[in-house]
XYZ file of C-alpha atoms in Angstrom:
319
model
C 0.081 12.924 13.018
C 1.805 10.645 15.460
C 4.116 12.297 17.945
C 7.864 11.618 17.755
C 9.462 8.638 19.484
C 6.110 6.942 20.298
C 5.592 3.374 21.470
C 3.622 1.653 18.635
C 2.038 -1.791 18.385
C 1.977 -2.650 14.775
C -0.571 -5.279 13.730
C 0.357 -6.758 10.341
C -2.389 -7.953 8.022
C -2.088 -10.974 5.707
C -0.724 -8.865 2.865
C 2.319 -8.223 4.898
C 3.230 -11.888 4.836
C 1.647 -13.169 1.592
C 1.727 -10.867 -1.438
C -0.217 -13.501 -3.331
C -2.935 -15.248 -1.217
C -2.665 -18.359 -3.391
C 1.111 -18.708 -2.830
C 1.779 -19.651 0.783
C 5.157 -21.326 0.407
C 7.980 -20.541 2.846
C 10.018 -19.139 -0.060
C 7.242 -16.710 -1.095
C 6.745 -15.652 2.516
C 10.341 -14.774 3.187
C 10.430 -12.578 0.074
C 7.255 -10.763 1.183
C 8.748 -10.401 4.587
C 11.764 -8.631 3.158
C 9.491 -6.034 1.526
C 7.452 -5.622 4.657
C 10.676 -5.136 6.711
C 11.366 -1.917 4.734
C 8.248 -0.241 6.057
C 8.880 -1.351 9.573
C 12.508 -0.271 9.423
C 11.337 3.187 8.352
C 9.411 3.527 11.589
C 12.311 2.194 13.719
C 14.811 4.482 12.004
C 12.485 7.407 12.733
C 12.942 6.736 16.417
C 9.686 4.913 17.245
C 9.575 1.851 19.615
C 7.882 -0.802 17.483
C 6.222 -4.008 18.768
C 4.937 -6.357 16.001
C 1.935 -8.530 15.845
C 0.734 -10.558 12.879
C -1.910 -12.879 11.550
C -1.451 -16.537 10.583
C -4.654 -17.645 8.909
C -3.229 -19.180 5.697
C -0.246 -20.620 7.428
C -1.981 -22.374 10.291
C -4.619 -23.546 7.825
C -1.907 -25.112 5.637
C -0.345 -26.836 8.652
C -3.661 -28.308 9.793
C -4.514 -29.419 6.215
C -1.154 -31.079 5.821
C -1.584 -33.146 8.989
C -5.175 -33.992 8.065
C -4.117 -35.155 4.540
C -1.353 -37.327 5.964
C -3.712 -38.889 8.443
C -6.170 -39.696 5.691
C -3.414 -41.475 3.776
C -2.268 -43.273 6.833
C -4.881 -43.382 9.681
C -2.246 -44.519 12.203
C -0.610 -41.064 12.024
C -1.724 -38.684 14.758
C -3.191 -35.306 13.734
C -1.217 -32.464 15.306
C -3.491 -30.604 17.885
C -4.652 -27.212 16.842
C -2.853 -25.203 19.545
C 0.434 -26.846 18.547
C -0.167 -25.872 14.849
C -0.747 -22.292 15.999
C 2.536 -22.351 17.880
C 4.361 -23.818 14.871
C 3.042 -21.050 12.655
C 4.063 -18.359 15.185
C 7.553 -19.816 15.131
C 8.177 -19.822 11.432
C 6.405 -16.574 10.685
C 8.382 -14.968 13.554
C 11.635 -16.412 12.150
C 10.985 -14.873 8.684
C 10.004 -11.504 10.115
C 12.933 -11.279 12.640
C 15.416 -12.298 10.023
C 14.068 -9.817 7.426
C 13.855 -6.904 9.854
C 17.287 -7.527 11.286
C 18.858 -7.656 7.859
C 17.045 -4.474 6.663
C 18.187 -2.615 9.809
C 21.749 -3.846 9.213
C 21.675 -2.439 5.707
C 20.798 0.907 7.285
C 23.494 0.491 9.949
C 20.881 0.438 12.732
C 22.055 -1.863 15.525
C 18.913 -3.393 16.961
C 18.015 -6.905 18.122
C 14.791 -8.583 17.017
C 13.137 -11.469 18.777
C 9.993 -13.462 18.091
C 8.212 -14.772 21.246
C 5.933 -17.776 21.155
C 3.049 -16.189 22.920
C 0.158 -17.735 24.873
C -2.967 -15.709 25.257
C -5.402 -16.442 27.981
C -9.133 -16.782 27.101
C -12.204 -17.497 29.192
C -13.402 -21.101 28.888
C -16.932 -19.684 29.214
C -16.503 -17.293 26.346
C -19.590 -17.216 24.179
C -17.435 -18.151 21.159
C -17.007 -21.727 22.444
C -20.728 -22.208 22.410
C -21.025 -21.631 18.627
C -17.678 -22.074 16.899
C -17.571 -20.394 13.508
C -13.955 -20.084 12.422
C -13.249 -22.645 9.550
C -9.754 -24.276 9.607
C -8.093 -26.998 7.628
C -9.203 -29.300 4.820
C -12.580 -29.934 3.161
C -14.265 -33.290 3.847
C -17.281 -35.188 2.571
C -20.281 -35.486 4.897
C -19.339 -39.029 5.681
C -15.792 -38.186 6.568
C -17.050 -35.263 8.672
C -19.268 -37.544 10.590
C -16.299 -39.768 11.394
C -14.286 -36.859 12.680
C -17.227 -35.660 14.861
C -17.525 -39.047 16.389
C -13.834 -40.011 16.751
C -12.190 -36.610 17.326
C -15.039 -34.592 18.871
C -14.597 -31.916 16.194
C -17.367 -29.396 15.352
C -17.886 -29.699 11.596
C -19.985 -27.481 9.373
C -20.852 -27.394 5.659
C -18.956 -24.615 3.908
C -20.851 -22.940 0.974
C -21.308 -26.089 -0.989
C -17.537 -26.821 -1.063
C -17.620 -29.614 1.518
C -17.403 -29.899 5.282
C -14.727 -28.216 7.378
C -13.756 -28.119 11.012
C -14.791 -24.851 12.831
C -13.343 -23.551 16.022
C -14.155 -20.705 18.410
C -12.848 -17.189 18.200
C -12.746 -16.067 21.885
C -11.848 -12.584 23.194
C -8.266 -12.313 24.724
C -8.075 -11.701 28.433
C -4.337 -11.637 29.183
C -0.944 -12.350 27.610
C 1.036 -14.927 29.579
C 4.497 -13.783 28.373
C 3.703 -10.081 28.915
C 6.431 -9.523 31.616
C 9.085 -10.965 29.362
C 7.905 -8.960 26.344
C 7.845 -5.750 28.475
C 11.468 -6.389 29.645
C 12.690 -6.800 26.080
C 10.893 -3.746 24.780
C 12.010 -1.624 27.768
C 15.584 -2.673 26.947
C 15.270 -1.165 23.506
C 14.864 -4.337 21.471
C 12.159 -5.143 18.904
C 9.577 -7.900 19.757
C 7.328 -9.907 17.504
C 4.478 -11.254 19.635
C 0.879 -12.536 19.774
C 1.413 -14.059 16.327
C -1.897 -15.188 14.809
C -3.588 -13.847 17.937
C -1.376 -16.006 20.155
C -1.877 -19.651 21.202
C -5.258 -19.716 23.025
C -4.930 -21.170 26.577
C -7.282 -21.445 29.537
C -6.256 -21.459 33.196
C -7.502 -24.601 34.957
C -6.518 -24.516 38.636
C -3.239 -22.716 37.833
C -2.370 -24.945 34.880
C -2.369 -23.496 31.349
C -4.142 -25.730 28.749
C -4.125 -25.027 25.041
C -7.525 -24.992 23.374
C -8.570 -25.273 19.751
C -9.475 -21.714 18.879
C -8.382 -18.751 16.878
C -8.014 -15.378 18.545
C -8.544 -12.430 16.231
C -5.032 -10.925 15.787
C -6.439 -7.317 15.945
C -7.914 -7.974 19.380
C -4.743 -9.667 20.565
C -2.708 -6.743 19.263
C -4.995 -4.376 21.228
C -4.490 -6.351 24.363
C -0.764 -6.339 24.238
C -0.840 -2.573 23.312
C -2.756 -1.981 26.483
C -0.428 -4.087 28.603
C 2.655 -2.386 27.202
C 1.160 1.029 27.649
C 1.611 1.885 23.987
C 0.845 5.352 22.660
C -0.635 4.103 19.384
C -2.085 0.941 17.873
C -1.541 0.842 14.138
C -3.538 -1.801 12.211
C -2.110 -2.425 8.728
C -4.448 -3.928 6.179
C -5.055 -4.034 2.467
C -6.741 -0.590 2.181
C -5.317 2.909 2.774
C -8.359 4.215 4.701
C -11.469 2.962 6.310
C -14.611 3.765 4.380
C -18.298 4.008 4.959
C -20.802 2.919 2.251
C -18.015 0.677 0.969
C -18.190 -0.274 -2.659
C -21.269 1.942 -3.217
C -21.545 5.054 -5.341
C -21.606 7.168 -2.187
C -18.486 5.535 -0.641
C -16.671 7.928 1.652
C -13.134 7.389 3.013
C -12.537 8.513 6.588
C -9.490 10.617 7.640
C -10.095 11.154 11.361
C -12.992 10.047 13.489
C -13.907 10.091 17.164
C -14.784 7.022 19.156
C -18.346 8.195 19.210
C -18.420 8.436 15.447
C -16.808 4.995 15.105
C -19.589 3.548 17.301
C -22.288 5.226 15.176
C -20.827 3.787 11.940
C -20.695 0.352 13.562
C -24.384 0.591 14.609
C -25.262 1.623 11.084
C -23.630 -1.528 9.747
C -20.876 0.052 7.597
C -18.134 -2.437 8.454
C -18.125 -6.100 7.331
C -17.897 -8.567 10.242
C -15.165 -10.666 8.692
C -13.106 -7.771 7.403
C -13.056 -4.202 8.736
C -15.373 -4.583 11.759
C -12.898 -6.328 14.014
C -10.228 -3.820 13.089
C -12.426 -0.866 13.947
C -13.636 -2.582 17.172
C -10.027 -3.373 18.272
C -9.039 0.258 17.522
C -12.018 1.560 19.403
C -11.229 -0.565 22.480
C -7.652 0.685 22.581
C -8.693 4.343 22.239
C -11.134 4.029 25.069
C -8.754 2.104 27.364
C -6.851 5.212 28.374
C -7.114 8.988 27.665
C -4.642 10.157 25.058
C -4.406 6.922 23.096
C -5.124 6.798 19.377
C -5.372 4.161 16.704
C -4.502 4.287 13.001
C -5.802 2.008 10.284
C -4.038 2.081 6.953
C -2.097 -0.020 4.446
C 1.377 -1.420 4.894
C 2.716 0.654 1.965
C 1.349 3.863 3.437
C 2.361 3.229 7.117
C 5.007 6.030 7.161
C 2.571 8.459 5.437
C -0.049 7.508 7.994
C 2.276 8.239 10.863
C 3.056 11.612 9.393
C -0.661 12.402 9.132
C -0.822 12.266 5.332
C -3.230 9.386 5.009
C -4.956 6.555 6.834
C -7.909 6.663 9.273
C -7.031 7.957 12.739
C -9.468 7.086 15.560
C -9.267 9.302 18.646
C -11.108 9.567 21.949
């Protein structure tokens, strides 16, 4: 059970923004955001300090694909750089969330301000992820089209499971959050902040100048980083499942209620968590738990967030 009036970083999974993964319109997203706001408002109304983070996979992919399609129709049109697409997705997702949360709190007569911050996250230019980009983004292309993009744009293109060729970008580990002092000031003043959207816009520091780079930072690791910086009590990662499980989808599947950091490491070594699914969530939770004594992380579903905080469900990871 989470102690009263805690500082919580809440990492929202894709289901918190897109109820139907195939429907990524703005209209559908705002309706899903309104439902998501109810669970968030429950936590705020209970007296917790809540800082929000979120993913942006479908949204930034749609933006990139739109620009790519337009450029194919009219080659004279420039393709929007990937960091800018990340910032654009942060902006409109943040707008939907801040509006939905503000309206839900107003219905409950809770007077709180909500602000979305376009957040830059510093990464290391020498991160191993840049040596072998693996994160697919944007449209599918033929082999011939991909070869042109490699030559003219310098893209890294890979064949994607027989469906065509796609651009791939790196997924580096976050080092720091540029806007952290501003975020901390807003949180300390009692307001609600939406930050590191989609993992933040990845930037590298070149001789004091911040340069955006084409990459995707895992939103769970970015959420962990801002949770450390803000000295949060808890990191809560909301996903599509109520509890973390070992032997997932097997006859001996077992859901986990509370595990130690040592047990989490053992399960990781045994290969229980899928790399593109639960593994980054458990790794981010583990990193936060080990960053300072007394910290804990909870992984559960959006619908069960309040029950998880009350100790009724979810998987709690402790030191």
